[in-house]
């Protein structure tokens, strides 16, 4: 069976690696990005450039997007020149942006009405996971569409789970971000306390990082923060976006999450102090500069 | 060199296992506990019972305590019939209770004045770690006393770290508890959101537990909470005690830790609803019963 043709919209840090893997796997890949130069390397490797999402969408069996914010997702899918107005009946859309679960449901409903399949499939694993094709891909949609997309997902990720109906991928990603949000409070407060009490925080990690306090963030992010290395693995501004979506969707369910709200308020403060382009580990700054 | 004689005060769940390891390793062990029956098994295995802390303290080269609350530590060390008034000059005291760093400093100062060595050495790893002699032991004191205690620690634990001067063991344990406190908020809020949004939380764990949200608590405690298994690994009432000490000691340093305060306020609420004898994973109840 010949491979389905793909359109890839959004070739930022994540998307560029992901589209590159698809090219390397032998897929025909159409690309569109608001900043054209970010597609240059992909085009040099065989991708086909399109001037508009409309043109790119019309050309492919499977249309993948990974853009910035929910408003970008809304525009690229639901706008007059967007994907749903121009994709072929029988095509499959896959939004891999971390975005609103309600928006994912809305897009899926509209797509279904046009005979287009739809999956929401946000990822975790960051730029490194994208580069190494080791992303965790959290998928919402129907089984048939998931099965159709599986060969494509397997080129980009390694932990690929259908979590439920449309929106379930986004809900799952929010679960992930909610756990991380208060977790970042915990490691930041713990390290601030270690420093303030005169301990050597790196030596403290030897006592605590393999026990009940063990976490990926404690072992990977707190050493960076302690060294004053605030370079982004994951940007503060993107984490704030995710926490906003999580709070809004929790509110829609009537669920109050005070830890998440506290974490967002502190990250908002960090961003207001100029930290929005730092990595999330920079939260420690708020505590040690009290 | 013959082994030093030991007095072990506080033979609850943790202390009983720890003293048992010392007996098995060939140490002479004197024991005292407020409830005598909790020493029966140790006495049957060769421990020597004493009616008072005073009598037990006077008999040993090394005096180990693991009792309940800071007030118990204060009483057993600083009371008229307590350890410091009765221990031999040249002996070594080791408090393994999770207790106040300031109190540990006070006890060490008084001990030094009497020619008695002093270490604060709280542990993590819980009843299982105590039973399997795999505790993490976080030690504050001087190097000479640490070296003297090392053979004894090695019988009870496996990750043994001198963290600094008197009080440093307690500060390190507080760092551990502070990281856990907000971490428990994170996993409880994440699982509540997963349930409320209609996801299968166990399937969600497959997507998130090996990535950036990974933590010991997420993998070990959230499955128990989701099954409604609130049996204590670590008691809510003891965690509240630890968080109180952490908040008080942070206040003493002029450090504001809002995540820790939020976590304590929610655990206080859980305790007020009758959950103080639950395990810490029972925090999920507060969210799913909103």
Coordinates of C-alpha atoms in Angstrom, one line a residue:
Chain A
X1 CA 0.0 0.0 0.0
X2 CA 1.4 3.4 -0.9
X3 CA 1.9 5.9 1.9
X4 CA -0.7 8.6 2.4
X5 CA 0.4 12.1 1.5
X6 CA 0.8 14.5 4.3
X7 CA 0.5 18.3 4.9
X8 CA 2.4 19.6 7.9
X9 CA 1.5 23.1 9.1
X10 CA 3.6 24.7 11.8
X11 CA 7.3 24.0 11.5
X12 CA 8.6 25.6 14.7
X13 CA 11.1 23.8 16.9
X14 CA 8.8 20.8 17.5
X15 CA 7.2 20.7 14.0
X16 CA 10.4 20.9 12.1
X17 CA 11.8 17.8 13.7
X18 CA 8.5 15.9 13.4
X19 CA 8.1 16.8 9.7
X20 CA 11.7 15.9 9.1
X21 CA 11.1 12.4 10.4
X22 CA 8.1 12.0 8.1
X23 CA 10.3 13.0 5.1
X24 CA 13.0 10.6 6.2
X25 CA 10.4 7.8 6.4
X26 CA 9.5 8.4 2.8
X27 CA 6.3 10.4 3.1
X28 CA 5.3 13.1 0.6
X29 CA 5.2 16.1 2.9
X30 CA 3.6 19.5 2.0
X31 CA 4.5 22.3 4.3
X32 CA 3.2 25.7 5.4
X33 CA 4.4 28.0 8.1
X34 CA 3.7 31.7 8.8
X35 CA 7.4 32.4 8.7
X36 CA 8.5 30.7 5.5
X37 CA 12.2 30.6 6.3
X38 CA 11.4 28.0 9.0
X39 CA 10.5 25.5 6.2
X40 CA 13.7 26.1 4.2
X41 CA 15.6 23.0 5.5
X42 CA 12.6 20.8 5.1
X43 CA 12.1 22.0 1.5
X44 CA 15.8 21.4 0.8
X45 CA 15.1 17.8 1.9
X46 CA 12.2 17.4 -0.4
X47 CA 9.1 19.0 1.3
X48 CA 6.7 20.9 -1.0
X49 CA 6.1 24.5 0.1
X50 CA 2.6 26.1 -0.1
X51 CA 1.8 29.8 0.2
X52 CA -1.4 29.3 2.2
X53 CA -2.9 26.8 4.6
X54 CA -5.7 26.5 2.1
X55 CA -3.5 25.3 -0.7
X56 CA -1.5 23.0 1.6
X57 CA -4.7 21.5 3.1
X58 CA -6.3 20.7 -0.2
X59 CA -3.3 18.6 -1.3
X60 CA -3.1 15.9 1.3
X61 CA -4.6 12.8 2.7
X62 CA -3.5 13.6 6.2
X63 CA -3.2 17.2 7.6
X64 CA -1.1 17.7 10.7
X65 CA -0.8 20.9 12.6
X66 CA 1.3 22.0 15.5
X67 CA 1.0 25.8 16.0
X68 CA 1.1 28.1 19.0
X69 CA -2.1 29.0 20.8
X70 CA -5.7 28.0 20.7
X71 CA -6.5 31.1 18.6
X72 CA -4.0 29.9 16.0
X73 CA -5.6 26.5 16.0
X74 CA -9.0 28.1 15.6
X75 CA -7.9 30.2 12.7
X76 CA -6.0 27.5 10.8
X77 CA -8.9 25.1 11.1
X78 CA -12.1 27.2 11.1
X79 CA -11.1 30.3 9.2
X80 CA -12.5 30.9 5.7
X81 CA -9.1 30.1 4.2
X82 CA -8.6 27.4 6.8
X83 CA -8.3 23.6 6.7
X84 CA -11.8 22.5 7.1
X85 CA -13.1 24.7 4.3
X86 CA -10.5 23.2 1.9
X87 CA -9.5 19.7 2.9
X88 CA -10.8 16.8 0.8
X89 CA -13.6 14.7 2.0
X90 CA -12.1 11.5 3.3
X91 CA -9.0 13.2 4.6
X92 CA -7.8 13.1 8.2
X93 CA -6.8 16.1 10.3
X94 CA -4.5 15.8 13.3
X95 CA -3.9 18.7 15.6
X96 CA -0.8 18.2 17.7
X97 CA -0.8 21.6 19.3
X98 CA -1.4 21.7 23.1
X99 CA -4.8 23.4 22.9
X100 CA -8.3 23.6 24.3
X101 CA -10.2 20.3 24.7
X102 CA -13.5 22.2 23.9
X103 CA -12.0 23.5 20.7
X104 CA -10.8 20.1 19.8
X105 CA -14.4 18.8 20.2
X106 CA -15.7 21.6 18.1
X107 CA -13.2 21.0 15.3
X108 CA -13.9 17.3 15.4
X109 CA -17.7 17.9 15.2
X110 CA -17.3 20.2 12.2
X111 CA -14.9 17.8 10.5
X112 CA -17.2 14.9 10.9
X113 CA -20.0 16.9 9.2
X114 CA -17.7 17.2 6.2
X115 CA -16.7 13.6 6.0
X116 CA -13.2 14.4 7.4
X117 CA -11.6 12.4 10.2
X118 CA -10.2 14.3 13.2
X119 CA -7.8 13.6 16.0
X120 CA -6.4 15.8 18.7
X121 CA -2.9 14.5 19.5
X122 CA -0.8 16.8 21.7
X123 CA 2.6 15.6 22.7
X124 CA 5.1 15.7 25.5
X125 CA 8.8 15.2 25.5
X126 CA 9.9 18.6 24.3
X127 CA 12.3 19.5 21.6
X128 CA 14.6 16.6 22.5
X129 CA 11.7 14.1 22.3
X130 CA 10.8 15.6 18.9
X131 CA 14.3 15.4 17.6
X132 CA 14.8 11.8 18.8
X133 CA 11.3 10.7 17.8
X134 CA 10.6 9.7 21.4
X135 CA 7.5 11.8 22.0
X136 CA 4.6 10.7 24.1
X137 CA 1.5 11.2 21.9
X138 CA -1.9 11.5 23.7
X139 CA -4.7 11.0 21.3
X140 CA -8.4 11.8 21.3
X141 CA -10.8 10.6 18.5
X142 CA -12.3 7.4 17.1
X143 CA -10.5 4.1 16.9
X144 CA -10.7 4.0 13.0
X145 CA -8.9 7.4 12.7
X146 CA -6.4 6.4 15.3
X147 CA -5.6 3.2 13.4
X148 CA -5.2 5.2 10.2
X149 CA -2.8 7.7 11.9
X150 CA -0.8 5.0 13.8
X151 CA 1.9 4.6 11.1
X152 CA 2.5 8.3 11.1
X153 CA 2.5 8.6 14.9
X154 CA 5.1 5.8 15.1
X155 CA 7.5 7.8 13.0
X156 CA 7.4 10.7 15.5
X157 CA 6.9 9.1 18.9
X158 CA 7.2 6.1 21.0
X159 CA 4.5 6.2 23.6
X160 CA 1.3 6.5 21.6
X161 CA -2.1 6.1 23.4
X162 CA -5.6 6.6 22.3
X163 CA -7.2 8.1 25.4
X164 CA -10.8 8.4 24.3
X165 CA -13.2 10.5 22.2
X166 CA -12.4 13.8 20.6
X167 CA -10.8 16.1 23.2
X168 CA -9.4 13.3 25.2
X169 CA -5.8 13.9 23.9
X170 CA -6.0 17.5 25.1
X171 CA -7.6 16.5 28.4
X172 CA -4.7 14.0 28.9
X173 CA -2.1 16.6 28.1
X174 CA -3.8 18.9 30.7
X175 CA -3.5 16.2 33.3
X176 CA 0.2 16.1 32.6
X177 CA 0.6 19.9 32.9
X178 CA -1.5 20.0 36.1
X179 CA 0.8 17.4 37.8
X180 CA 3.8 19.3 36.6
X181 CA 2.5 22.8 37.8
X182 CA 2.3 22.0 41.5
X183 CA 5.4 19.8 41.1
X184 CA 7.3 22.8 40.0
X185 CA 6.1 24.7 43.1
X186 CA 7.3 21.8 45.2
X187 CA 10.8 21.6 43.8
X188 CA 11.3 25.4 43.7
X189 CA 10.2 25.8 47.3
X190 CA 12.3 22.8 48.4
X191 CA 15.4 24.2 46.8
X192 CA 14.8 27.7 48.1
X193 CA 14.5 26.3 51.6
X194 CA 17.7 24.3 51.1
X195 CA 19.6 27.3 50.1
X196 CA 18.2 29.6 52.7
X197 CA 18.9 27.1 55.5
X198 CA 22.6 27.0 54.6
X199 CA 22.5 23.5 53.1
X200 CA 24.4 22.5 50.0
X201 CA 21.3 21.8 47.7
X202 CA 23.3 19.5 45.4
X203 CA 24.2 17.4 48.4
X204 CA 20.6 17.5 49.6
X205 CA 19.6 16.0 46.2
X206 CA 21.7 12.9 47.0
X207 CA 19.6 12.3 50.1
X208 CA 16.2 12.9 48.5
X209 CA 16.1 12.3 44.8
X210 CA 15.7 8.6 44.9
X211 CA 13.0 8.4 47.6
X212 CA 9.4 9.5 48.0
X213 CA 10.3 13.1 46.8
X214 CA 11.7 11.7 43.5
X215 CA 10.5 13.3 40.3
X216 CA 11.7 14.0 36.8
X217 CA 11.6 17.7 37.6
X218 CA 13.6 17.4 40.9
X219 CA 16.4 15.5 39.2
X220 CA 16.5 17.3 35.8
X221 CA 15.3 20.9 36.4
X222 CA 16.3 21.8 40.0
X223 CA 20.1 21.3 39.3
X224 CA 19.7 23.7 36.3
X225 CA 17.9 26.3 38.4
X226 CA 20.4 26.0 41.2
X227 CA 23.2 26.8 38.7
X228 CA 21.3 29.8 37.5
X229 CA 20.8 28.1 34.1
X230 CA 17.4 29.4 33.1
X231 CA 17.7 28.4 29.4
X232 CA 14.4 27.1 28.1
X233 CA 13.8 23.4 27.9
X234 CA 10.1 24.4 28.1
X235 CA 9.3 28.1 27.9
X236 CA 7.5 29.9 30.8
X237 CA 5.2 31.6 28.3
X238 CA 4.1 28.3 26.9
X239 CA 3.6 26.7 30.3
X240 CA 1.4 29.7 31.2
X241 CA -0.7 29.1 28.1
X242 CA -1.2 25.5 29.1
X243 CA -2.1 26.3 32.6
X244 CA -4.6 28.9 31.4
X245 CA -6.3 26.2 29.2
X246 CA -6.2 23.8 32.1
X247 CA -7.8 26.3 34.5
X248 CA -10.5 27.2 32.0
X249 CA -11.3 23.6 31.2
X250 CA -11.4 22.7 34.9
X251 CA -13.8 25.7 35.5
X252 CA -16.0 24.3 32.7
X253 CA -16.2 21.1 34.7
X254 CA -16.9 22.8 38.0
X255 CA -13.5 21.6 39.4
X256 CA -11.5 24.0 41.6
X257 CA -7.7 23.4 41.4
X258 CA -6.1 25.8 43.9
X259 CA -2.6 24.4 43.4
X260 CA -2.8 24.9 39.7
X261 CA -4.1 28.4 40.2
X262 CA -1.3 29.2 42.6
X263 CA 1.3 27.9 40.2
X264 CA -0.1 30.0 37.4
X265 CA -0.2 33.1 39.5
X266 CA 3.5 32.7 40.4
X267 CA 4.5 32.0 36.8
X268 CA 2.5 35.1 35.7
X269 CA 4.6 37.1 38.3
X270 CA 7.8 35.6 36.9
X271 CA 6.7 36.5 33.3
X272 CA 5.8 40.0 34.4
X273 CA 9.4 40.3 35.8
X274 CA 10.8 39.5 32.3
X275 CA 11.0 35.7 32.7
X276 CA 8.6 34.6 30.0
X277 CA 11.4 33.4 27.7
X278 CA 13.1 31.5 30.5
X279 CA 12.6 27.8 31.1
X280 CA 10.1 26.7 33.7
X281 CA 12.9 26.0 36.2
X282 CA 13.3 29.8 36.6
X283 CA 10.5 29.7 39.1
X284 CA 13.2 29.3 41.7
X285 CA 14.2 32.9 41.1
X286 CA 10.9 34.2 42.6
X287 CA 11.8 32.4 45.9
X288 CA 15.5 33.2 46.2
X289 CA 14.9 36.8 45.4
X290 CA 12.2 37.2 48.0
Chain B
X1 CA 37.1 -3.4 68.5
X2 CA 34.0 -4.4 70.5
X3 CA 30.7 -2.8 69.5
X4 CA 29.4 0.2 71.3
X5 CA 26.4 -0.4 73.5
X6 CA 23.1 1.2 72.4
X7 CA 20.0 2.5 74.0
X8 CA 17.0 2.7 71.7
X9 CA 14.1 4.9 72.8
X10 CA 10.9 4.8 70.7
X11 CA 10.0 1.4 69.4
X12 CA 7.0 2.3 67.2
X13 CA 6.6 1.0 63.6
X14 CA 9.9 2.5 62.5
X15 CA 11.9 2.1 65.7
X16 CA 11.0 -1.5 66.2
X17 CA 12.4 -2.5 62.8
X18 CA 15.5 -0.3 63.3
X19 CA 16.3 -1.7 66.8
X20 CA 15.7 -5.2 65.5
X21 CA 18.4 -4.7 62.8
X22 CA 20.8 -3.6 65.6
X23 CA 20.1 -6.6 67.7
X24 CA 20.6 -8.9 64.6
X25 CA 23.9 -7.1 63.9
X26 CA 25.1 -8.1 67.4
X27 CA 24.7 -4.9 69.3
X28 CA 23.8 -4.8 73.0
X29 CA 20.5 -2.9 72.8
X30 CA 18.7 -1.3 75.8
X31 CA 15.1 -0.3 75.0
X32 CA 12.5 2.1 76.5
X33 CA 9.1 2.9 75.1
X34 CA 6.1 4.7 76.7
X35 CA 4.0 1.7 75.8
X36 CA 6.0 -1.2 77.2
X37 CA 4.3 -3.9 75.1
X38 CA 5.8 -2.5 71.9
X39 CA 9.2 -3.7 73.1
X40 CA 8.1 -7.2 73.9
X41 CA 9.3 -8.7 70.6
X42 CA 12.7 -6.9 70.9
X43 CA 13.1 -8.1 74.5
X44 CA 12.3 -11.6 73.4
X45 CA 15.2 -11.3 70.9
X46 CA 17.6 -10.1 73.5
X47 CA 17.0 -6.4 74.1
X48 CA 17.2 -5.1 77.7
X49 CA 14.1 -3.3 79.0
X50 CA 14.4 -0.2 81.1
X51 CA 11.6 1.5 83.1
X52 CA 12.6 5.0 82.4
X53 CA 14.5 7.0 79.7
X54 CA 16.9 8.0 82.5
X55 CA 17.8 4.5 83.3
X56 CA 18.1 3.5 79.6
X57 CA 20.2 6.6 78.8
X58 CA 22.7 6.1 81.6
X59 CA 23.6 2.6 80.3
X60 CA 24.8 3.2 76.8
X61 CA 27.5 4.5 74.6
X62 CA 25.1 5.5 71.9
X63 CA 21.5 6.7 72.6
X64 CA 19.1 6.6 69.6
X65 CA 15.6 8.1 69.7
X66 CA 12.7 8.0 67.3
X67 CA 9.6 9.4 69.0
X68 CA 6.5 11.3 67.8
X69 CA 6.5 15.0 67.9
X70 CA 9.0 17.8 68.7
X71 CA 7.5 18.1 72.2
X72 CA 8.3 14.4 72.8
X73 CA 11.9 15.0 71.6
X74 CA 12.1 18.0 73.9
X75 CA 10.8 16.0 76.9
X76 CA 13.0 12.9 76.3
X77 CA 16.2 14.9 75.9
X78 CA 15.8 18.0 78.0
X79 CA 13.4 17.0 80.8
X80 CA 14.7 16.5 84.4
X81 CA 14.5 12.7 83.9
X82 CA 15.7 13.0 80.3
X83 CA 18.7 11.8 78.4
X84 CA 21.0 14.8 78.7
X85 CA 20.7 14.9 82.5
X86 CA 21.6 11.2 82.7
X87 CA 23.8 10.2 79.7
X88 CA 27.5 9.5 80.3
X89 CA 30.1 12.1 79.3
X90 CA 31.6 10.8 76.1
X91 CA 28.3 9.2 74.9
X92 CA 26.7 10.0 71.6
X93 CA 23.0 10.9 71.1
X94 CA 21.2 10.5 67.8
X95 CA 17.7 11.8 67.3
X96 CA 16.1 10.1 64.3
X97 CA 12.6 11.7 64.8
X98 CA 11.5 14.1 62.2
X99 CA 11.6 17.2 64.3
X100 CA 12.4 20.9 64.5
X101 CA 15.8 22.0 63.2
X102 CA 16.0 24.7 65.9
X103 CA 15.3 22.1 68.6
X104 CA 18.0 19.9 67.1
X105 CA 20.5 22.8 67.4
X106 CA 19.5 23.5 71.0
X107 CA 19.9 19.8 72.0
X108 CA 23.3 19.7 70.2
X109 CA 24.5 22.8 72.0
X110 CA 23.4 21.5 75.4
X111 CA 25.0 18.1 74.7
X112 CA 28.3 19.6 73.7
X113 CA 28.4 21.5 77.0
X114 CA 28.2 18.2 78.8
X115 CA 30.8 16.4 76.7
X116 CA 28.2 14.4 74.8
X117 CA 28.2 14.1 71.0
X118 CA 24.9 14.9 69.1
X119 CA 23.5 14.1 65.7
X120 CA 20.1 14.8 64.2
X121 CA 19.4 12.0 61.8
X122 CA 15.8 11.8 60.5
X123 CA 15.0 9.2 57.9
X124 CA 12.9 8.7 54.9
X125 CA 11.7 5.4 53.3
X126 CA 8.8 4.7 55.6
X127 CA 8.0 1.4 57.4
X128 CA 9.1 -0.6 54.4
X129 CA 12.5 1.2 54.3
X130 CA 12.9 0.5 58.0
X131 CA 12.0 -3.1 57.6
X132 CA 14.3 -3.7 54.7
X133 CA 17.1 -1.5 56.2
X134 CA 17.0 0.7 53.1
X135 CA 16.3 4.0 54.8
X136 CA 17.7 7.3 53.6
X137 CA 19.4 8.8 56.7
X138 CA 19.9 12.6 56.6
X139 CA 22.4 13.7 59.2
X140 CA 23.4 16.9 60.9
X141 CA 26.4 17.2 63.3
X142 CA 30.1 17.1 63.3
X143 CA 32.2 14.8 61.1
X144 CA 33.7 13.0 64.1
X145 CA 30.3 12.0 65.5
X146 CA 29.1 11.1 62.1
X147 CA 32.1 8.7 61.6
X148 CA 31.4 7.2 65.0
X149 CA 27.7 6.6 64.1
X150 CA 28.4 5.3 60.6
X151 CA 28.5 1.6 61.5
X152 CA 25.2 1.9 63.3
X153 CA 23.6 3.8 60.5
X154 CA 24.8 1.3 58.0
X155 CA 22.8 -1.4 59.8
X156 CA 19.6 0.6 59.4
X157 CA 19.9 2.4 56.1
X158 CA 21.6 2.6 52.7
X159 CA 21.7 6.2 51.7
X160 CA 23.5 7.9 54.5
X161 CA 24.6 11.5 54.1
X162 CA 26.2 14.0 56.5
X163 CA 24.4 17.2 55.4
X164 CA 26.1 19.8 57.6
X165 CA 26.2 21.1 61.2
X166 CA 23.6 20.3 63.9
X167 CA 20.1 20.8 62.5
X168 CA 21.2 20.0 58.9
X169 CA 19.6 16.6 59.0
X170 CA 16.2 18.1 60.0
X171 CA 16.6 20.9 57.4
X172 CA 17.2 18.2 54.7
X173 CA 14.2 16.2 55.8
X174 CA 12.1 19.4 55.6
X175 CA 13.4 19.9 52.0
X176 CA 12.1 16.4 51.2
X177 CA 8.7 17.1 52.8
X178 CA 8.3 20.5 51.1
X179 CA 9.0 18.9 47.6
X180 CA 6.4 16.2 48.4
X181 CA 3.8 18.6 49.8
X182 CA 3.1 20.5 46.5
X183 CA 3.8 17.3 44.6
X184 CA 0.8 15.7 46.3
X185 CA -1.3 18.7 45.3
X186 CA -0.1 18.2 41.7
X187 CA -1.0 14.5 41.5
X188 CA -4.3 14.9 43.3
X189 CA -5.4 17.7 41.1
X190 CA -4.2 15.9 38.0
X191 CA -6.1 12.7 38.9
X192 CA -9.3 14.6 39.9
X193 CA -9.2 16.4 36.5
X194 CA -8.7 13.1 34.7
X195 CA -11.7 11.6 36.4
X196 CA -13.9 14.6 36.0
X197 CA -13.1 14.9 32.3
X198 CA -14.2 11.4 31.7
X199 CA -10.8 9.9 31.0
X200 CA -9.6 6.6 32.3
X201 CA -7.0 7.8 34.9
X202 CA -5.1 4.5 34.8
X203 CA -4.8 4.7 31.0
X204 CA -3.7 8.4 31.4
X205 CA -0.9 7.2 33.7
X206 CA 0.5 5.2 30.7
X207 CA 0.8 8.4 28.8
X208 CA 2.3 10.6 31.5
X209 CA 4.1 8.6 34.1
X210 CA 7.4 8.2 32.2
X211 CA 7.8 11.8 31.0
X212 CA 8.2 15.3 32.5
X213 CA 5.4 14.6 35.0
X214 CA 7.0 11.5 36.3
X215 CA 7.3 11.2 40.1
X216 CA 7.4 8.6 42.8
X217 CA 4.1 9.9 44.1
X218 CA 2.4 9.8 40.7
X219 CA 3.4 6.1 40.1
X220 CA 3.0 4.8 43.6
X221 CA 0.3 6.9 45.3
X222 CA -2.1 8.0 42.6
X223 CA -3.1 4.4 41.7
X224 CA -3.9 3.7 45.3
X225 CA -5.9 6.9 45.6
X226 CA -7.8 6.1 42.4
X227 CA -8.8 2.7 43.8
X228 CA -10.1 4.3 47.0
X229 CA -7.3 2.6 48.9
X230 CA -6.5 5.2 51.6
X231 CA -4.5 2.9 53.9
X232 CA -1.5 4.7 55.3
X233 CA 1.9 4.3 53.9
X234 CA 2.5 7.7 55.5
X235 CA -0.1 9.0 57.8
X236 CA -1.9 12.3 57.1
X237 CA -1.4 13.3 60.7
X238 CA 2.3 12.9 60.6
X239 CA 2.6 14.7 57.3
X240 CA 0.7 17.6 58.9
X241 CA 3.2 17.6 61.7
X242 CA 6.1 17.7 59.3
X243 CA 4.5 20.5 57.2
X244 CA 4.0 22.5 60.4
X245 CA 7.7 22.2 61.3
X246 CA 8.6 23.2 57.7
X247 CA 6.4 26.3 57.7
X248 CA 7.6 27.4 61.2
X249 CA 11.3 26.9 60.2
X250 CA 10.7 28.7 56.9
X251 CA 9.1 31.6 58.8
X252 CA 12.2 31.7 61.0
X253 CA 14.3 32.2 57.9
X254 CA 11.9 34.8 56.4
X255 CA 11.0 32.5 53.5
X256 CA 7.4 32.4 52.3
X257 CA 6.3 29.1 50.8
X258 CA 2.8 29.5 49.5
X259 CA 2.6 26.0 47.9
X260 CA 3.5 24.4 51.2
X261 CA 1.0 26.5 53.1
X262 CA -1.7 25.6 50.6
X263 CA -0.9 21.9 50.9
X264 CA -1.0 22.1 54.7
X265 CA -4.4 23.9 54.6
X266 CA -5.9 21.2 52.4
X267 CA -4.5 18.4 54.6
X268 CA -5.8 20.2 57.7
X269 CA -9.2 20.1 56.0
X270 CA -8.9 16.4 55.2
X271 CA -7.9 15.7 58.8
X272 CA -10.9 17.8 60.0
X273 CA -13.1 15.5 57.9
X274 CA -11.8 12.5 59.7
X275 CA -8.9 11.7 57.4
X276 CA -6.0 12.1 59.8
X277 CA -5.3 8.3 60.0
X278 CA -5.5 7.9 56.2
X279 CA -2.4 7.8 54.0
X280 CA -1.3 11.0 52.3
X281 CA -2.8 9.8 49.0
X282 CA -6.3 10.4 50.5
X283 CA -5.9 14.1 49.5
X284 CA -7.7 13.1 46.2
X285 CA -10.9 12.7 48.3
X286 CA -11.0 16.5 48.8
X287 CA -11.1 17.0 45.1
X288 CA -13.4 14.3 43.9
X289 CA -15.9 15.1 46.6
X290 CA -16.1 18.9 45.7

